[in-house]
Amino acid sequence: MKFTLQFCFLCLLFLFSPKLSQAQLLNDPVTLKLVQKGLDHIYNYEYAEADAILNQVEKKYPNHPVSYILDSFVMYWKYLPIKDNPAKSKEYVSKLNQCLDAITKKYGKDSKDPEAVFYTIVARGYIAMMYNYNGELMSAAGEAKKAYNALITGLKLTERNPEFYFTSGMYNYYVEYYPEDHGIVKPLMIFFKNGDKALGLKQIDIATRQGVITRAEACFYLSHIYLEHESNFPKALTYTQKLAAWYPENHIFNMVNTETLLLTGHYDEAGKGMEKLKANNKGFYPIAYNTFQGIIFEKDAKNDTAAQKSYLTALRTPHDDQYTREYYAMAYAGLARIANRAGDKGKAKEYYKKALEKAEYKSIIKEAKAFK
């Protein structure tokens, strides 16, 4: 389930590619530039500026599917995590369904027009994710399957525009990685087109450099791959630093960049990010701050007492499964190391067991399983 849903979400922005369709908007470079500028404002949490720009797009192309997608994108970031806001979640899904209706009106039902395929992937992918967050797994699977079918159609257009290096790369990587990591799904993978992990990583990297609209998504997901799956923290840092530089007001990008700086031992450089996290004391960000503070005390200051206090504070802080779940695992792993150094192997084993209940990073799983 996680694999299929991730598939849908990976394609969220490639619909704006200007070379793939004869549709009016995609042949309008002035409007495309507005769309790109609007997206940059959204990423940087500048919603008033984004709304002003997106209103111009709506006036020029009334009732176009892109307007509903952009509106939903604003909501996704403005009310992050939107799943925790029932009223906004309902409005969000409504926007996406309006997009699907607009697609049918403009292109016809089940259209193979490239633009129609793009908007369908985005809308159904986001709806699938919302269903998944709410525990409605059958509904999520239905939406994800429809989005996946559209994605396969879109893969044929990969070489037509650099934006598609992102979507093709994500497919090539995850279609191979997921069954390797989740053996139970291997029999089901016969229904999927084969991929290539090395090629996938290369393609996503190209998107970070050549993509225009997809560059931020490519950087974000590629950093995630190197952090969680590949355990290559220096490589992840090359992408998180780009995001932090492009969008200095984006709390998620700052959080992930700070994490990556700490995991690569750049403790002094992480200071600015830590200051921002400390000031942002709402929602799930405090768990990041306290976990990171624990890492600094443990790894840099070599102060196990202070590190233990920070890790325990982190574990008393609410987390979000999508963005900060791993920080629980990091905190438990830190406490395990501290207990082991104190000679309490039983306590260390207990902490590592709890870390495994939360961990998705291969590095933490390997550390916990290796403890004897």
Coordinates of C-alpha atoms in Angstrom, one line a residue:
M1 CA 0.0 0.0 0.0
K2 CA 2.7 2.5 1.0
F3 CA 4.5 1.8 -2.3
T4 CA 1.5 2.3 -4.5
L5 CA 0.5 5.5 -2.7
Q6 CA 4.0 6.9 -2.9
F7 CA 3.8 6.2 -6.6
C8 CA 0.8 8.5 -7.0
F9 CA 2.3 11.3 -4.9
L10 CA 5.6 11.4 -6.8
C11 CA 4.0 12.9 -9.9
L12 CA 2.3 15.8 -8.2
L13 CA 3.8 18.6 -10.3
F14 CA 4.9 17.4 -13.7
L15 CA 1.6 18.4 -15.2
F16 CA 2.9 21.8 -16.0
S17 CA 5.5 20.7 -18.6
P18 CA 5.2 23.1 -21.6
K19 CA 6.4 20.7 -24.3
L20 CA 4.0 17.8 -23.9
S21 CA 0.6 18.9 -25.1
Q22 CA -1.0 21.3 -27.5
A23 CA -3.3 22.4 -24.7
Q24 CA -3.6 26.2 -24.5
L25 CA -2.2 26.7 -21.1
L26 CA 0.8 24.6 -21.7
N27 CA 1.7 26.6 -24.7
D28 CA 1.4 29.9 -22.9
P29 CA 4.9 30.7 -21.6
V30 CA 3.7 33.8 -19.8
T31 CA 1.1 31.8 -17.7
L32 CA 3.6 29.0 -17.1
K33 CA 6.0 31.5 -15.7
L34 CA 3.2 32.7 -13.4
V35 CA 2.5 29.1 -12.3
Q36 CA 6.2 28.6 -11.5
K37 CA 6.4 31.8 -9.5
G38 CA 3.3 30.9 -7.6
L39 CA 4.7 27.5 -6.7
D40 CA 7.9 29.1 -5.4
H41 CA 5.8 31.3 -3.1
I42 CA 3.8 28.3 -1.9
Y43 CA 7.0 26.4 -1.0
N44 CA 8.2 29.4 0.9
Y45 CA 5.0 29.8 2.8
E46 CA 4.2 33.2 1.1
Y47 CA 0.5 32.4 0.6
A48 CA -0.8 36.0 0.0
E49 CA 1.8 36.4 -2.8
A50 CA 0.9 33.0 -4.2
D51 CA -2.8 33.7 -4.2
A52 CA -2.4 36.9 -6.1
I53 CA -0.5 35.1 -8.8
L54 CA -2.8 32.1 -9.0
N55 CA -5.8 34.4 -9.3
Q56 CA -4.3 35.7 -12.5
V57 CA -4.0 32.1 -13.8
E58 CA -7.7 31.5 -12.8
K59 CA -8.9 34.6 -14.6
K60 CA -7.1 33.7 -17.8
Y61 CA -8.1 30.0 -17.7
P62 CA -11.4 29.8 -15.7
N63 CA -12.5 26.4 -14.6
H64 CA -9.2 24.8 -15.9
P65 CA -8.1 21.7 -14.0
V66 CA -4.8 23.4 -13.1
S67 CA -6.6 26.0 -10.9
Y68 CA -8.1 23.3 -8.7
I69 CA -4.7 21.5 -8.4
L70 CA -2.9 24.7 -7.5
D71 CA -5.6 25.6 -4.9
S72 CA -5.3 22.1 -3.3
F73 CA -1.5 22.5 -3.3
V74 CA -1.8 25.8 -1.4
M75 CA -4.1 24.0 1.2
Y76 CA -1.7 21.1 1.5
W77 CA 1.2 23.3 2.6
K78 CA -0.8 26.0 4.5
Y79 CA -2.6 23.5 6.8
L80 CA 0.2 21.0 7.1
P81 CA -0.5 18.3 8.2
I82 CA -3.9 18.7 6.5
K83 CA -5.1 15.3 7.7
D84 CA -5.3 16.6 11.2
N85 CA -7.8 19.3 10.2
P86 CA -11.2 17.6 9.3
A87 CA -12.8 20.7 7.8
K88 CA -9.9 21.5 5.6
S89 CA -9.4 17.9 4.7
K90 CA -12.9 17.8 3.4
E91 CA -12.4 21.0 1.4
Y92 CA -9.1 19.7 0.1
V93 CA -10.6 16.5 -1.3
S94 CA -13.5 18.5 -2.7
K95 CA -11.0 20.6 -4.7
L96 CA -9.4 17.5 -6.0
N97 CA -12.7 16.0 -7.1
Q98 CA -13.5 19.4 -8.8
C99 CA -10.3 18.9 -10.7
L100 CA -11.4 15.4 -11.9
D101 CA -14.8 16.9 -12.9
A102 CA -13.0 19.6 -14.9
I103 CA -10.8 17.0 -16.6
T104 CA -13.9 15.1 -17.8
K105 CA -15.5 18.3 -19.0
K106 CA -12.4 19.5 -20.9
Y107 CA -11.0 16.2 -22.2
G108 CA -13.8 13.6 -21.9
K109 CA -14.0 10.6 -19.7
D110 CA -10.8 8.4 -19.5
S111 CA -9.0 10.7 -22.0
K112 CA -5.5 9.7 -23.1
D113 CA -4.7 13.3 -23.8
P114 CA -1.3 13.9 -22.0
E115 CA -2.6 16.8 -20.1
A116 CA -5.7 14.9 -18.9
V117 CA -3.4 12.0 -17.8
F118 CA -1.2 14.4 -15.8
Y119 CA -4.1 16.1 -13.9
T120 CA -5.7 12.7 -13.2
I121 CA -2.4 11.4 -11.6
V122 CA -2.2 14.4 -9.4
A123 CA -5.8 14.6 -8.3
R124 CA -6.2 10.8 -7.7
G125 CA -2.8 10.6 -6.0
Y126 CA -3.6 13.2 -3.4
I127 CA -7.1 11.8 -2.8
A128 CA -5.5 8.3 -2.3
M129 CA -3.1 9.8 0.3
M130 CA -5.9 11.4 2.2
Y131 CA -7.9 8.2 2.3
N132 CA -4.7 6.4 3.5
Y133 CA -4.1 9.0 6.3
N134 CA -7.7 8.4 7.5
G135 CA -7.4 4.7 7.5
E136 CA -9.7 4.1 4.6
L137 CA -7.4 1.7 2.9
M138 CA -9.8 0.2 0.3
S139 CA -10.8 3.6 -0.9
A140 CA -7.1 4.6 -1.0
A141 CA -6.2 1.5 -3.0
G142 CA -9.0 2.2 -5.5
E143 CA -7.8 5.8 -6.1
A144 CA -4.1 4.7 -6.2
K145 CA -4.8 2.1 -8.8
K146 CA -6.5 4.6 -11.1
A147 CA -3.6 7.0 -10.6
Y148 CA -1.1 4.3 -11.3
N149 CA -2.7 3.4 -14.6
A150 CA -2.5 7.0 -15.6
L151 CA 1.2 7.1 -14.5
I152 CA 2.0 4.1 -16.8
T153 CA 0.5 6.0 -19.7
G154 CA 2.6 9.0 -18.8
L155 CA 5.8 7.0 -18.6
K156 CA 5.8 6.8 -22.4
L157 CA 6.4 10.5 -22.5
T158 CA 9.5 10.4 -20.3
E159 CA 12.0 11.5 -22.8
R160 CA 10.0 14.4 -24.1
N161 CA 10.8 16.8 -21.2
P162 CA 13.3 17.0 -18.3
E163 CA 10.4 17.3 -15.8
F164 CA 9.7 13.6 -16.5
Y165 CA 13.1 12.5 -15.2
F166 CA 11.6 12.9 -11.7
T167 CA 8.5 10.7 -12.3
S168 CA 10.4 8.0 -14.3
G169 CA 13.2 8.0 -11.7
M170 CA 10.8 7.5 -8.8
Y171 CA 9.1 4.7 -10.6
N172 CA 12.3 3.0 -11.6
Y173 CA 13.7 3.2 -8.1
Y174 CA 10.6 2.2 -6.0
V175 CA 9.3 -0.6 -8.3
E176 CA 12.5 -2.4 -7.6
Y177 CA 13.2 -1.3 -4.0
Y178 CA 9.9 -1.9 -2.5
P179 CA 9.6 -5.7 -3.1
E180 CA 13.2 -6.1 -2.0
D181 CA 12.3 -4.6 1.3
H182 CA 8.9 -6.1 1.6
G183 CA 9.1 -9.7 0.4
I184 CA 5.3 -10.2 1.0
V185 CA 4.4 -8.1 -2.0
K186 CA 6.8 -9.8 -4.5
P187 CA 4.1 -12.0 -6.0
L188 CA 2.0 -8.9 -6.7
M189 CA 4.9 -7.2 -8.5
I190 CA 4.5 -9.3 -11.6
F191 CA 1.8 -6.8 -12.6
F192 CA 4.2 -3.9 -12.5
K193 CA 6.6 -2.8 -15.3
N194 CA 10.2 -3.6 -14.3
G195 CA 12.4 -0.8 -13.1
D196 CA 16.1 0.0 -12.4
K197 CA 17.2 1.5 -9.1
A198 CA 20.5 2.9 -10.3
L199 CA 18.8 4.4 -13.3
G200 CA 16.1 5.8 -11.1
L201 CA 18.5 7.6 -8.8
K202 CA 20.3 9.0 -11.9
Q203 CA 17.0 10.2 -13.4
I204 CA 15.8 11.9 -10.2
D205 CA 19.2 13.7 -9.9
I206 CA 18.9 15.0 -13.5
A207 CA 15.5 16.4 -12.5
T208 CA 17.0 18.3 -9.6
R209 CA 19.3 20.0 -12.1
Q210 CA 17.3 20.2 -15.3
G211 CA 13.7 20.3 -14.0
V212 CA 12.0 23.6 -13.5
I213 CA 8.7 22.8 -11.8
T214 CA 9.8 19.4 -10.4
R215 CA 13.2 20.4 -9.0
A216 CA 12.0 20.9 -5.4
E217 CA 10.1 17.6 -5.4
A218 CA 13.0 15.8 -6.9
C219 CA 15.4 17.2 -4.3
F220 CA 13.0 16.4 -1.4
Y221 CA 12.3 12.8 -2.5
L222 CA 15.9 12.0 -3.5
S223 CA 17.1 13.3 -0.1
H224 CA 14.5 11.0 1.5
I225 CA 15.7 8.0 -0.5
Y226 CA 19.4 8.6 0.6
L227 CA 18.4 9.1 4.2
E228 CA 16.0 6.3 4.6
H229 CA 16.8 3.6 2.1
E230 CA 20.4 4.1 1.0
S231 CA 21.9 5.4 4.3
N232 CA 24.1 7.8 2.3
F233 CA 23.8 10.9 4.4
P234 CA 26.4 13.0 2.6
K235 CA 24.6 12.5 -0.6
A236 CA 21.3 13.4 1.0
L237 CA 22.9 16.7 2.2
T238 CA 23.6 17.9 -1.3
Y239 CA 19.8 18.0 -1.9
T240 CA 18.5 19.2 1.4
Q241 CA 20.9 22.1 1.3
K242 CA 19.5 23.2 -2.0
L243 CA 16.0 23.1 -0.6
A244 CA 16.9 25.1 2.5
A245 CA 18.6 27.7 0.3
W246 CA 15.8 28.0 -2.2
Y247 CA 13.0 28.1 0.4
P248 CA 14.4 29.4 3.7
E249 CA 10.9 29.9 5.3
N250 CA 9.8 26.3 4.6
H251 CA 9.8 24.5 8.0
I252 CA 9.8 21.0 6.6
F253 CA 12.8 21.7 4.4
N254 CA 14.6 23.4 7.2
M255 CA 13.9 20.4 9.5
V256 CA 15.1 17.8 7.1
N257 CA 18.2 19.8 6.2
T258 CA 19.1 20.3 9.9
E259 CA 18.7 16.5 10.5
T260 CA 21.0 15.8 7.6
L261 CA 23.6 18.2 8.7
L262 CA 23.6 16.5 12.1
L263 CA 23.8 13.0 10.6
T264 CA 26.8 14.1 8.6
G265 CA 28.5 15.6 11.7
H266 CA 28.1 19.3 10.6
Y267 CA 27.0 20.4 14.1
D268 CA 28.0 24.0 13.8
E269 CA 26.3 24.4 10.5
A270 CA 23.1 23.0 11.9
G271 CA 22.9 25.9 14.4
K272 CA 20.8 28.1 12.2
G273 CA 18.3 25.4 11.6
M274 CA 18.2 24.6 15.2
E275 CA 17.3 28.2 16.1
K276 CA 14.4 28.1 13.6
L277 CA 13.2 24.8 15.1
K278 CA 13.4 26.1 18.6
A279 CA 11.3 29.2 17.6
N280 CA 8.7 27.0 15.9
N281 CA 7.3 25.4 19.0
K282 CA 4.0 24.3 17.6
G283 CA 2.8 21.0 16.1
F284 CA 5.3 18.2 15.6
Y285 CA 8.4 20.4 15.3
P286 CA 9.4 20.2 19.0
I287 CA 10.1 16.5 18.7
A288 CA 12.6 17.3 15.9
Y289 CA 14.2 20.0 18.0
N290 CA 14.6 17.9 21.1
T291 CA 15.8 14.8 19.2
F292 CA 18.3 16.9 17.3
Q293 CA 19.4 18.5 20.6
G294 CA 20.0 15.0 22.0
I295 CA 22.1 14.1 19.0
I296 CA 24.2 17.3 19.5
F297 CA 24.7 16.5 23.2
E298 CA 25.5 12.9 22.6
K299 CA 27.7 13.1 19.4
D300 CA 29.3 16.5 19.6
A301 CA 29.3 17.5 23.3
K302 CA 29.7 13.9 24.6
N303 CA 27.3 14.7 27.4
D304 CA 25.2 11.6 27.9
T305 CA 23.2 13.1 30.8
A306 CA 22.1 16.1 28.8
A307 CA 21.5 13.9 25.7
Q308 CA 19.3 11.5 27.7
K309 CA 17.2 14.4 29.0
S310 CA 16.6 15.8 25.5
Y311 CA 15.8 12.3 24.0
L312 CA 13.3 11.7 26.8
T313 CA 11.7 15.1 26.2
A314 CA 11.4 14.3 22.6
L315 CA 9.5 11.0 23.4
R316 CA 7.0 13.0 25.4
T317 CA 6.3 15.2 22.4
P318 CA 3.6 14.3 19.8
H319 CA 4.8 13.2 16.4
D320 CA 3.4 12.8 12.9
D321 CA 3.7 9.5 11.1
Q322 CA 4.5 11.2 7.8
Y323 CA 7.2 13.7 8.9
T324 CA 8.5 13.0 12.4
R325 CA 7.9 9.4 13.1
E326 CA 11.6 8.6 12.6
Y327 CA 12.7 11.0 15.3
Y328 CA 11.1 8.7 17.9
A329 CA 13.3 5.9 16.5
M330 CA 16.3 8.2 16.7
A331 CA 15.6 9.1 20.3
Y332 CA 15.1 5.5 21.3
A333 CA 18.3 4.5 19.6
G334 CA 20.1 7.4 21.3
L335 CA 18.8 6.2 24.7
A336 CA 19.9 2.7 23.9
R337 CA 23.5 3.8 23.1
I338 CA 23.6 5.8 26.4
A339 CA 22.3 2.8 28.4
N340 CA 24.8 0.5 26.8
R341 CA 27.7 2.9 27.7
A342 CA 26.4 3.0 31.2
G343 CA 26.6 -0.8 31.3
D344 CA 22.8 -1.5 31.3
K345 CA 22.5 -3.8 28.3
G346 CA 19.0 -4.9 29.4
K347 CA 17.8 -1.3 29.2
A348 CA 19.6 -0.8 25.9
K349 CA 18.0 -3.8 24.4
E350 CA 14.6 -2.5 25.5
Y351 CA 15.2 0.9 23.9
Y352 CA 16.4 -0.7 20.7
K353 CA 13.2 -2.8 20.6
K354 CA 11.1 0.3 20.8
A355 CA 13.3 2.0 18.2
L356 CA 12.5 -0.9 15.8
E357 CA 8.8 -0.4 16.3
K358 CA 9.1 3.1 14.8
A359 CA 12.2 2.9 12.6
E360 CA 12.1 3.1 8.8
Y361 CA 15.6 4.3 8.3
K362 CA 17.8 1.4 7.3
S363 CA 20.7 2.8 9.4
I364 CA 18.7 2.6 12.6
I365 CA 17.2 -0.8 11.9
K366 CA 20.7 -2.2 11.2
E367 CA 22.1 -0.6 14.4
A368 CA 19.2 -2.0 16.5
K369 CA 19.3 -5.5 15.1
A370 CA 23.1 -5.7 15.4
F371 CA 22.9 -5.1 19.2
K372 CA 23.6 -8.2 21.2

